[in-house]
Coordinates of C-alpha atoms and ligand atoms in Angstrom, one line a residue:
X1 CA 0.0 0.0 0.0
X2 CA 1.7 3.4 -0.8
X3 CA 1.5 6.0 2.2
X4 CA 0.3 9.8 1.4
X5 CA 3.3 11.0 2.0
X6 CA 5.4 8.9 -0.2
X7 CA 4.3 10.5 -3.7
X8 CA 7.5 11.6 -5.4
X9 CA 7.2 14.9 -7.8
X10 CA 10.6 14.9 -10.2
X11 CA 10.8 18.4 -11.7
X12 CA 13.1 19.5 -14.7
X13 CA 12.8 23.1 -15.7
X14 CA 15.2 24.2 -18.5
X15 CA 17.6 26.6 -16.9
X16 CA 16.4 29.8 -17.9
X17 CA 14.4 31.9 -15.5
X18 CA 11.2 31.9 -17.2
X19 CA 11.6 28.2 -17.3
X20 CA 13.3 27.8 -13.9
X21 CA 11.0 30.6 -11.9
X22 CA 6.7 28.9 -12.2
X23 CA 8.5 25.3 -12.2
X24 CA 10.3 26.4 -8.7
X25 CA 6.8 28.3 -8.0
X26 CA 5.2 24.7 -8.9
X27 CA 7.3 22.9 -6.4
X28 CA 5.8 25.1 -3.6
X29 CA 2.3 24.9 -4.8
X30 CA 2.9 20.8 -4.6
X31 CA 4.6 20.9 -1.4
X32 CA 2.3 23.0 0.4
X33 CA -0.7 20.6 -1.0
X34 CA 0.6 18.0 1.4
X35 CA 1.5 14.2 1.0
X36 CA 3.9 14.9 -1.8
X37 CA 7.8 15.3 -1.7
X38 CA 9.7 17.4 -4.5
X39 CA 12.7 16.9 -6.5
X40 CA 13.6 20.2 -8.3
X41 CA 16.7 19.5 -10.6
X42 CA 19.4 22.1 -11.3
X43 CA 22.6 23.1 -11.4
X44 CA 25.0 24.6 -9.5
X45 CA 25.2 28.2 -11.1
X46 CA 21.3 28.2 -11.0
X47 CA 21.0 26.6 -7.5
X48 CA 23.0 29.9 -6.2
X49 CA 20.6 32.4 -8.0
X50 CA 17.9 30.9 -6.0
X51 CA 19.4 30.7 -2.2
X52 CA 17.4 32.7 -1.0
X53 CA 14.2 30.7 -2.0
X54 CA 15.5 27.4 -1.3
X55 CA 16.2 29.0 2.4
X56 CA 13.0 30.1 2.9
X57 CA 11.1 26.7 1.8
X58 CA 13.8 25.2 4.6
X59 CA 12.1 27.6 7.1
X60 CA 8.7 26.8 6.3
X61 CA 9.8 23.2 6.5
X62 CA 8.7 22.3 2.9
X63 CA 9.8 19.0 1.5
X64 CA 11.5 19.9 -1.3
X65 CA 15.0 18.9 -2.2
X66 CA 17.4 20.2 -4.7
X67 CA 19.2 18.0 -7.0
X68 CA 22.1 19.8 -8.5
X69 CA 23.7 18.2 -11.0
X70 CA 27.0 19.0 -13.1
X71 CA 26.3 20.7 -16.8
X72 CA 28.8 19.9 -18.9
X73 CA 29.4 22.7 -20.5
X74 CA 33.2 22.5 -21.6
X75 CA 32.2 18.9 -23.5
X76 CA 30.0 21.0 -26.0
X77 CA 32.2 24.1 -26.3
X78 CA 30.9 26.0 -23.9
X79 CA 32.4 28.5 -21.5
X80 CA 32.2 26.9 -17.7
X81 CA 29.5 28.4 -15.8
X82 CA 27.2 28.5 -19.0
X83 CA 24.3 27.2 -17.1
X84 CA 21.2 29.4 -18.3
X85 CA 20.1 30.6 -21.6
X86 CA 20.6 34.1 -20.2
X87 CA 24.3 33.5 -20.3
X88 CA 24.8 32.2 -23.7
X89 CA 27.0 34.0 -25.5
X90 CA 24.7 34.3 -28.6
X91 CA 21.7 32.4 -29.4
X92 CA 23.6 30.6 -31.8
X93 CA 25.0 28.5 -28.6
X94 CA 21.4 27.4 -28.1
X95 CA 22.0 24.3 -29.9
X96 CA 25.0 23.4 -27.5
X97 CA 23.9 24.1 -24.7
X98 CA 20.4 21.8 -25.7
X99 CA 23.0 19.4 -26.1
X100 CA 24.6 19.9 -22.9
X101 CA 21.2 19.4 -21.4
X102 CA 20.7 16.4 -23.0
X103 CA 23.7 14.7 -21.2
X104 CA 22.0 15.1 -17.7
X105 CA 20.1 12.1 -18.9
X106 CA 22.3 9.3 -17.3
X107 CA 23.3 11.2 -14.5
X108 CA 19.4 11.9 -13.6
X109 CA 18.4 8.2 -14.4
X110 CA 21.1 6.7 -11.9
X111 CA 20.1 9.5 -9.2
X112 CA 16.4 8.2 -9.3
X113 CA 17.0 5.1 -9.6
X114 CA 18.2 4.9 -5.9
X115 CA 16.4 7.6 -4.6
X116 CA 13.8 7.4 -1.8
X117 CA 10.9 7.5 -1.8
X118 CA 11.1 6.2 -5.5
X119 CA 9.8 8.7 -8.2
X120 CA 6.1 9.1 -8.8
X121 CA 6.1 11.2 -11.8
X122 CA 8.4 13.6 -13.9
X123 CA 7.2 17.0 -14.6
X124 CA 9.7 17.9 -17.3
X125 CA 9.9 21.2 -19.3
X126 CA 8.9 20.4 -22.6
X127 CA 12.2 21.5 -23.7
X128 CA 13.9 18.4 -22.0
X129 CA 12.5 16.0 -24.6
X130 CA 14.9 13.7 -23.3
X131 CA 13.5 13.2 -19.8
X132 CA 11.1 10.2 -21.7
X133 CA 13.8 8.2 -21.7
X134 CA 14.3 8.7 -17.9
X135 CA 10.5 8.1 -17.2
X136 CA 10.4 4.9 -19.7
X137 CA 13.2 3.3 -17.0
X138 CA 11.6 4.4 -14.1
X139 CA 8.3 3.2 -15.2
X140 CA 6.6 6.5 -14.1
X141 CA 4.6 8.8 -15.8
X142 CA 6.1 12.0 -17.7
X143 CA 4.2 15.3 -17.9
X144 CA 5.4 18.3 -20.3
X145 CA 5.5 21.6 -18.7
X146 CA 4.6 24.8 -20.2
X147 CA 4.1 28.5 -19.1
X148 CA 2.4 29.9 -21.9
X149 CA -1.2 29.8 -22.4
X150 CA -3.2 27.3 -24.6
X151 CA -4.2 29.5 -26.9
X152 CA -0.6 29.6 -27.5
X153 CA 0.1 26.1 -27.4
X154 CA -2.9 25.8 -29.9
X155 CA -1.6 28.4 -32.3
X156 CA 1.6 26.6 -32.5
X157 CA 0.1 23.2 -32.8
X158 CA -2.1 23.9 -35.9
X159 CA 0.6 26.2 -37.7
X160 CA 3.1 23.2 -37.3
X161 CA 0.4 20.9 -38.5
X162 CA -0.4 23.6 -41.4
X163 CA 3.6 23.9 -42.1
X164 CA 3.7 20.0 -42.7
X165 CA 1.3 19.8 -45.0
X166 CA 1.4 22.8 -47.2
X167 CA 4.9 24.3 -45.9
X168 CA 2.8 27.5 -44.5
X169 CA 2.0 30.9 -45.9
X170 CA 5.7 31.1 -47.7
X171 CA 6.4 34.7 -47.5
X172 CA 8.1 35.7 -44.0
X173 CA 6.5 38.9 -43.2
X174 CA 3.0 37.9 -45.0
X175 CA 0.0 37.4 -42.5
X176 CA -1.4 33.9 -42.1
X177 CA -4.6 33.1 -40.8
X178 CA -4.1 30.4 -38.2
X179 CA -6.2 27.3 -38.8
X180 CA -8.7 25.8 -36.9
X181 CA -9.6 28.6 -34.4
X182 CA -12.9 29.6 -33.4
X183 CA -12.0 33.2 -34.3
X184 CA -9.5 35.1 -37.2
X185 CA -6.2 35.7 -36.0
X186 CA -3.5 36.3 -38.1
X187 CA 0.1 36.7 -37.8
X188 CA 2.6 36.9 -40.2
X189 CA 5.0 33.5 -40.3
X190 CA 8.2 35.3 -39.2
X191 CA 6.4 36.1 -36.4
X192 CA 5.5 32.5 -35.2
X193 CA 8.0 30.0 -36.8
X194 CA 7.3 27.4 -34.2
X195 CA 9.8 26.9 -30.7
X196 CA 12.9 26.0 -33.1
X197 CA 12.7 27.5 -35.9
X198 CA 16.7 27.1 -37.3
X199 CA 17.4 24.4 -39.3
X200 CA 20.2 23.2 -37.6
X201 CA 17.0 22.9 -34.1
X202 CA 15.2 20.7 -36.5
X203 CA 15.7 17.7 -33.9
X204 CA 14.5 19.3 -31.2
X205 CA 10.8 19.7 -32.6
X206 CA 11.1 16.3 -33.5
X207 CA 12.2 14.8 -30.6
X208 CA 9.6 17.0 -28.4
X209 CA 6.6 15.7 -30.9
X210 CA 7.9 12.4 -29.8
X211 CA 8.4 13.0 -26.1
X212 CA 4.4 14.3 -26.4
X213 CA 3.6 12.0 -27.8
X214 CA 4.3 9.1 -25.2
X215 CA 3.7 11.9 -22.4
X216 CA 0.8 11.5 -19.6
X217 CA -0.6 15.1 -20.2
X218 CA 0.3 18.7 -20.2
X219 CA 1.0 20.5 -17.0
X220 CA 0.4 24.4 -18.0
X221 CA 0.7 27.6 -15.8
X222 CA -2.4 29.1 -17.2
X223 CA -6.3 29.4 -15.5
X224 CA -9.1 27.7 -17.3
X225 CA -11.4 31.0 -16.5
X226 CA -8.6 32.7 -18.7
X227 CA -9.1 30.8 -22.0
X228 CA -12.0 28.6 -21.6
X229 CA -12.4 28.1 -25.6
X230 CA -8.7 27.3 -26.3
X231 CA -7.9 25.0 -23.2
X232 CA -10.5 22.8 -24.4
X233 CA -9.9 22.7 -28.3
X234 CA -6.0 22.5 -27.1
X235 CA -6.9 19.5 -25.6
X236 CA -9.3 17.9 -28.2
X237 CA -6.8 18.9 -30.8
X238 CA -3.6 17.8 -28.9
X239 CA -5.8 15.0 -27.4
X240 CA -3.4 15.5 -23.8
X241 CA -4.5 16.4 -20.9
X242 CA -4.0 19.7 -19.9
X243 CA -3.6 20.3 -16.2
X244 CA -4.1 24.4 -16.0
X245 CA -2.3 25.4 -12.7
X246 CA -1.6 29.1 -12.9
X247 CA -0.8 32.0 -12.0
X248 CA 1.8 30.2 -10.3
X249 CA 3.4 33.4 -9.3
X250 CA 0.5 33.5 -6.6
X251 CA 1.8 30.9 -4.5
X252 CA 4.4 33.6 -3.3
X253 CA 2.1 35.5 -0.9
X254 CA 4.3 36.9 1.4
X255 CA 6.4 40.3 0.3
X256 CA 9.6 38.2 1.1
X257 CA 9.1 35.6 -1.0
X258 CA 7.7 37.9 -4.2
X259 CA 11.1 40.0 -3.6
X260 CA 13.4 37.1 -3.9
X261 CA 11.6 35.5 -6.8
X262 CA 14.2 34.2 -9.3
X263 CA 17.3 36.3 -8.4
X264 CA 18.4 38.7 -6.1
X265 CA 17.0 42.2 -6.7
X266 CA 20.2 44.7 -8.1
X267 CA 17.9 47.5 -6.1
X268 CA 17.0 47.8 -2.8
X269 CA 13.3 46.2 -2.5
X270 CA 12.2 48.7 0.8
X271 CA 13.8 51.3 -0.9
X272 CA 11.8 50.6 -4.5
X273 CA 8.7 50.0 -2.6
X274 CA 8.7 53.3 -0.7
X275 CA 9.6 55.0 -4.0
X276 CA 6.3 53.2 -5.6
X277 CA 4.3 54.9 -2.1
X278 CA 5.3 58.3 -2.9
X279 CA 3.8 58.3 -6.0
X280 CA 0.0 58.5 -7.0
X281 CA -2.2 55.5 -7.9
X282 CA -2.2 54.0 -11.3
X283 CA 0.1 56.2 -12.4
X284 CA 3.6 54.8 -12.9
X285 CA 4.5 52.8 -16.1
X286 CA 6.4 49.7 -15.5
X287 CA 9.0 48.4 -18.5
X288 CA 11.0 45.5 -18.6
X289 CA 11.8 43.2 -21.6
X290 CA 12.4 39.8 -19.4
X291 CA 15.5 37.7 -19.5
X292 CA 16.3 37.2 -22.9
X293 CA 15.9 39.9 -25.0
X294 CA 18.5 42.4 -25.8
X295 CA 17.4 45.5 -27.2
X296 CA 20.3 48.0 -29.7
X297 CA 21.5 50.8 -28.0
X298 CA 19.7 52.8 -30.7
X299 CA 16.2 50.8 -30.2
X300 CA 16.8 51.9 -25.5
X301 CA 17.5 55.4 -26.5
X302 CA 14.4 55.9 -28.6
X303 CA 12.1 54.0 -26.0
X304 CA 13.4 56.5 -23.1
X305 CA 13.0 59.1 -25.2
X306 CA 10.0 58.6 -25.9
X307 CA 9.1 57.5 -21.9
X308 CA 10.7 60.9 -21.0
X309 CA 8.0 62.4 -23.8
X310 CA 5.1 61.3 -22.2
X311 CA 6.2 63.1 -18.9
X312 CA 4.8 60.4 -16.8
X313 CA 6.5 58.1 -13.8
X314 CA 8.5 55.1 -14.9
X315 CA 9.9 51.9 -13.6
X316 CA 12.9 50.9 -16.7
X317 CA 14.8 47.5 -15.8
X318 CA 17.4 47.9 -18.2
X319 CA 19.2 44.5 -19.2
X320 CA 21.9 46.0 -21.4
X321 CA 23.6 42.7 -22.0
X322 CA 27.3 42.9 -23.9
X323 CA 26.2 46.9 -24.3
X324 CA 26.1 47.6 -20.6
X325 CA 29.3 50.7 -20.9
X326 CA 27.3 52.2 -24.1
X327 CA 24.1 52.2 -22.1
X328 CA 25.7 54.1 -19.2
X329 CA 27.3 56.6 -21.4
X330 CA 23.7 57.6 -22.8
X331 CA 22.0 57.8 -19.7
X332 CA 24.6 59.9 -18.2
X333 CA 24.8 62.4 -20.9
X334 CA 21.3 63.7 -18.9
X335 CA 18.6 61.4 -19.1
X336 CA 19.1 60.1 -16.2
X337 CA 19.2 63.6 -14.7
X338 CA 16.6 65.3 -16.6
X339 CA 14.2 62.5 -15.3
X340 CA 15.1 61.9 -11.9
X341 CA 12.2 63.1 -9.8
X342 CA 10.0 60.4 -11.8
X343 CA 12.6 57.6 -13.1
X344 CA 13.6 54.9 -11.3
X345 CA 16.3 52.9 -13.5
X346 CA 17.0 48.9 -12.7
X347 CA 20.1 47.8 -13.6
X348 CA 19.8 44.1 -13.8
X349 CA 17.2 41.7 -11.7
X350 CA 13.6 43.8 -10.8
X351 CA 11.3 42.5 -8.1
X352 CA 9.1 42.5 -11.0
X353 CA 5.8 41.1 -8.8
X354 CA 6.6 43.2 -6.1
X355 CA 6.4 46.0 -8.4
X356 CA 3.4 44.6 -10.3
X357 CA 1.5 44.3 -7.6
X358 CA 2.2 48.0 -6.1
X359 CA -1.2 50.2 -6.5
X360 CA 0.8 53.4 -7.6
X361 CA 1.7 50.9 -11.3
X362 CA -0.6 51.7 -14.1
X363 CA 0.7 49.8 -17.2
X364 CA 3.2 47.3 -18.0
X365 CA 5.3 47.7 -20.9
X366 CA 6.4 44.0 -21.6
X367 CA 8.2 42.0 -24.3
X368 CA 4.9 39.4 -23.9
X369 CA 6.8 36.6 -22.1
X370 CA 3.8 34.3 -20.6
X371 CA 5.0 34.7 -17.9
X372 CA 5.4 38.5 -17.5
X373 CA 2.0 38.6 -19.2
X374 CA 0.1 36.2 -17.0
X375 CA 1.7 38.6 -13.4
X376 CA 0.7 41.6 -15.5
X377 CA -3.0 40.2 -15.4
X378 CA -2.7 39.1 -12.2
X379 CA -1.7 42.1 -10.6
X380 CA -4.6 43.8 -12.7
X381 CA -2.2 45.9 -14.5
X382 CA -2.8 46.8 -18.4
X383 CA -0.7 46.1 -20.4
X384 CA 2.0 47.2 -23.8
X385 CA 2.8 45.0 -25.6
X386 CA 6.0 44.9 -27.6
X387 CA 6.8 41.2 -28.3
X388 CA 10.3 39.3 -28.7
X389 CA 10.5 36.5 -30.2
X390 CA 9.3 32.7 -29.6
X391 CA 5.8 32.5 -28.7
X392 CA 5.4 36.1 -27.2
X393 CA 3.9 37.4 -30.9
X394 CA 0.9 35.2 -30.2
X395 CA 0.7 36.2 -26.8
X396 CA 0.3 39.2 -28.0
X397 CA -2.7 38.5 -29.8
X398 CA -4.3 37.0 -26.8
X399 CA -4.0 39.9 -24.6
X400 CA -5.1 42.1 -27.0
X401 CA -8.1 40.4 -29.3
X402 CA -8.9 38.2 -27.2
X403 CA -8.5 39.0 -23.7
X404 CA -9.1 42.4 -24.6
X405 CA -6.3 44.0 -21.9
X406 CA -3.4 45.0 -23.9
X407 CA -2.3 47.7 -26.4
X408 CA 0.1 47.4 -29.1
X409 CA 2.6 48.8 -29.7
X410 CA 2.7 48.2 -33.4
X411 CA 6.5 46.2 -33.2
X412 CA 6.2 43.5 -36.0
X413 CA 10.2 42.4 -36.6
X414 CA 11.0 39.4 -33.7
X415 CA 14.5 40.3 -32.5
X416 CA 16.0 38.0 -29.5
X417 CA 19.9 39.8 -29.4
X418 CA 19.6 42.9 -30.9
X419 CA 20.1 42.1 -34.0
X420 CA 18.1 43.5 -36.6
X421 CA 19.1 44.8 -39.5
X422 CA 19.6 48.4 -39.6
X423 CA 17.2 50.7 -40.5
X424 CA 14.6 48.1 -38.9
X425 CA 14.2 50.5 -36.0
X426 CA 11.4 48.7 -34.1
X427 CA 9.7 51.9 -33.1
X428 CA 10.2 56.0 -32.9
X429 CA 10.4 57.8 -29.6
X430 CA 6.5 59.5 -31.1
X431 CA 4.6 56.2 -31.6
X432 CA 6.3 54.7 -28.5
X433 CA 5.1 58.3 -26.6
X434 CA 1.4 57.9 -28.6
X435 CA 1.2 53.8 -27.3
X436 CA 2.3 54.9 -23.5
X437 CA -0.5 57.6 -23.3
X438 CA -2.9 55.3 -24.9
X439 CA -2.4 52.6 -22.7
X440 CA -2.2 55.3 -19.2
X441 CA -5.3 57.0 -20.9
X442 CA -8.1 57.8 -18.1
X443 CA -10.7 57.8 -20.8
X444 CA -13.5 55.4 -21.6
X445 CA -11.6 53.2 -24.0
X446 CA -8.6 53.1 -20.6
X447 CA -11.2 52.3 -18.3
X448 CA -13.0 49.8 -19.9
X449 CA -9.2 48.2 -20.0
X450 CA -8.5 48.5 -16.5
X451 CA -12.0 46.5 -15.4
X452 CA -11.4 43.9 -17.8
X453 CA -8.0 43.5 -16.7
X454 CA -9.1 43.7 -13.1
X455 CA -12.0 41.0 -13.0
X456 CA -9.3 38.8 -15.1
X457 CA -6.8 39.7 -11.8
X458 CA -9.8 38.6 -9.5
X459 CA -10.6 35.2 -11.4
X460 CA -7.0 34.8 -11.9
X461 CA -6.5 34.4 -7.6
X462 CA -10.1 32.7 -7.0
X463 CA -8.9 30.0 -9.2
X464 CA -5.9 29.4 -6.9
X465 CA -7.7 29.3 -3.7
X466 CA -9.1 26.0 -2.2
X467 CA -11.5 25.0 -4.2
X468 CA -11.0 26.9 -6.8
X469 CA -10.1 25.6 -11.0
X470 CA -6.2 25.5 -10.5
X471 CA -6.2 24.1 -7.4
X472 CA -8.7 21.1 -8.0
X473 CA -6.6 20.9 -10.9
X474 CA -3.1 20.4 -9.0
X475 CA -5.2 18.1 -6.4
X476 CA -6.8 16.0 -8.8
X477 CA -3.2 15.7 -10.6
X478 CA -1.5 14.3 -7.6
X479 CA -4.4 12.4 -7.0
X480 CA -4.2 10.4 -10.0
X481 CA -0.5 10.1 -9.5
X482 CA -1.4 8.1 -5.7
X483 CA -3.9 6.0 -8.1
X484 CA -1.5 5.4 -10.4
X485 CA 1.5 4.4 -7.8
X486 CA -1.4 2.1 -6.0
X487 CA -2.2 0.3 -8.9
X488 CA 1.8 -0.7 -9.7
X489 CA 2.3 -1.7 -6.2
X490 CA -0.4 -3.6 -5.8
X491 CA -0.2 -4.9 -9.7
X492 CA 4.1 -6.3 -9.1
X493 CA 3.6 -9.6 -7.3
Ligands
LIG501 N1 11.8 38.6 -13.9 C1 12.0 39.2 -12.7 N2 12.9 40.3 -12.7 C2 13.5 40.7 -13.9 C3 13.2 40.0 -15.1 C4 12.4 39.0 -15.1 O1 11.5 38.9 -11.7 O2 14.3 41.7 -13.8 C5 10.9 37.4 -13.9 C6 9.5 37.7 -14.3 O3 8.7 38.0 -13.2 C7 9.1 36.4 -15.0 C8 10.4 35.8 -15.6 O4 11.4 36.4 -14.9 O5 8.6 35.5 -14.0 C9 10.5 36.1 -17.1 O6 9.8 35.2 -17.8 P1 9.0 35.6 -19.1 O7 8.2 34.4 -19.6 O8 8.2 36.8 -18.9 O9 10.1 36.1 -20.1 P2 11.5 35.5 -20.6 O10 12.5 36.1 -19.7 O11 11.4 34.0 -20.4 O12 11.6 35.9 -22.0

């Protein structure tokens, strides 16, 4: 007979923070359920970006241990220490450090093999293909993770459906309709060429079809109030499972644990709170562009121009990347000065959901990660939308035709580094001044924003209390893992 407590969560984020930070958010919300123990696997760079959470699950006496095992960078030509996407060198050294990824394999089989209480189930980032293997050996079931929504995961599935069979839409920057959607969206291929889209990634779409393929479901940090209509036809069309979990971020309730999320802050938390209290309600803008994307010096000077334009109170976390002494240099020839008394400038990791969640922020100004975009909606803040690359141009489209809380900012050209071609200036400091005031606007068309966003916010945290969608969702998932762990112990005679 297998005891409550003995169900055995394995997770395996991909080690980059919008990977790493729900799945370590995850492990809380499994832990606090009760009767399960959690594996979260890392390494040793990313286990030291996250002390300060793994301390405070050790005060609150959560069972959750760490496995940290070695990447091996140097095998694949990597610098040592290259442990996260964020410190790639280009993302040309995606495919190597996939590669390194892939070699945790052995070392994660033999781990589990011995470890106690034996594994229940893997929840492996979709990104870790590989992982099947592992579960195959264990004899346990395998669920992909993903925080993005399904209307995202949908998208994606009928374009790459679409691309098979008629090699999609041909022309890069020509709109496509996406198939099988109960309502038009259209984006133009370049600007959703499915997870991999290099040739030389080829095998990694291939070997995640195949990992879903065998998989037990789809774990998702999303809400089923969110997207009714596309959680439902994600899972008729995908025929898995989808487990809708989300916001994950909400499992952080304390201020402690939302200022430590994912790295240490490179400001002073009290001090960028109290900043936030002196100013007035809904008015301050909030801009970051997550952990991956690195903007031209030319594209940051025209976007604080064109934030200094609009005269209003700003929150700008700068990640300047390999263009950190360039970016000084401009903002100490006097922006920095001439917008002091309602700038605060980030240098490097933001409290982001501390800040998100602070009454005086207004608007969110956001490269349309999910999971920037999903603690915009929580917080009740609208949002700006200025997509990346990846998935975040159909995000886009969710937040704005169909969830009907962003504005965009017009951006059409996905750039991950910096590196579009020149004269491909995303956008001049006048329409980035024009999208900031529409978004802050107080009139009808600004309200109407704000309550939608607002009554999303309030679904968003009923579905995470006790009894509420994500939460029956989480328990039934566990659930099924106790039935599933009964019925091979009391199956092996
Ligand atoms: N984040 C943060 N501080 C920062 C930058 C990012 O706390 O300075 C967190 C943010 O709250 C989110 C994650 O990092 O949880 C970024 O994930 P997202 O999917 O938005 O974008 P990505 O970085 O993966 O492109």
């Amino acid at each position: 007979m297998v005891l409550q407590n003995e169900l055995h969560f394995v997770l395996v984020p991909l080690m980059s923070p919008g990977h790493m930070i729900p799945m370590l958010d995850l492990a809380r919300l499994l832990a606090k359920l009760g009767g399960v123990m959690v594996t979260f696997v890392t390494t040793p760079v990313n286990l030291s970006r996250i002390e300060a959470v793994i301390s405070r699950m050790k005060e609150s006496d959560l069972p959750v241990r760490f496995l940290s095992l070695q990447l091996p960078c140097k095998e694949v030509g990597l610098s040592e220490g290259c442990e996260n996407l964020d410190l790639l060198p280009s993302p040309m050294s995606l495919h190597n450090f996939l590669a390194a990824t892939k070699m945790l394999e052995e070392p994660l089989r033999l781990h589990l093999q011995q470890s106690s209480p034996r594994p229940s189930c893997i929840i492996s980032d979709f990104c870790h293909p590989w992982t099947r293997h592992v579960a195959r050996d264990l004899e346990v079931p395998r669920f992909d993770f993903y925080s993005m929504p399904c209307f995202a995961l949908l998208c994606e599935h009928n374009l790459n459906v679409r691309r098979m069979d008629d090699g999609v839409g041909g022309e890069d920057g020509l709109p496509i309709v996406v198939p099988g959607l109960p309502l038009r969206v259209e984006v133009a291929r370049v600007q959703a060429p499915g997870f991999f889209p290099r040739p030389e990634w080829a095998w990694m779409d291939d070997e995640i079809r195949e990992a879903e393929s065998v998989s037990h479901g789809v774990v998702v940090n999303t809400f089923a109030e969110l997207e009714p209509e596309f959680l439902d036809l994600y899972e008729r069309t995908s025929g898995k499972k989808v487990w809708a979990v989300g916001p994950v971020s909400l499992c952080n309730e304390l201020a402690i644990d939302q200022a430590s999320r994912g790295d240490k802050a490179a400001i002073d938390v009290e001090k960028c709170v109290a900043w936030l209290d002196a100013m007035k309600p809904r008015s301050v803008l909030y801009i970051s562009f997550g952990t991956l994307v690195r903007s031209s010096l030319a594209v940051l000077v025209d976007l604080g121009l064109g934030l200094e334009a609009t005269r209003r109170p700003f929150i700008w976390s700068i990640k300047a990347g390999g263009i950190q002494a360039e970016v000084e240099d401009w903002l100490a020839q006097g922006f920095e000065e001439r917008t002091r008394d309602r700038a605060l400038i980030i240098r490097g990791w933001a409290p982001q959901v501390t800040i998100l969640s602070h009454p005086s922020i207004g608007g969110f100004l956001t490269h349309c990660g999910w999971n920037s975009s999903l603690e915009g909606i929580t917080a009740g803040v609208p949002i700006l939308t200025w997509p990346g690359f990846s998935e975040q141009f159909l995000n886009e489209r969710l937040l704005v035709d169909v969830l009907r809380v962003g504005v965009p900012t017009g951006v059409k050209t996905p750039v991950w580094d910096g590196t579009i071609a020149d004269g491909d200036l995303q956008l001049n400091r006048e329409e980035i001044q024009k999208t900031v005031e529409r978004l802050m606007d107080a009139g009808v068309e600004g309200e109407e924003r704000r309550r939608t966003v607002t009554e999303l916010s309030k679904r968003a945290r009923s579905a995470m209390e006790v009894g509420g969608s994500s939460h029956l969702s989480l328990t039934r998932l566990i659930e099924e893992m106790r039935l599933y762990a009964h019925k091979k112990t009391t199956l092996v005679p």
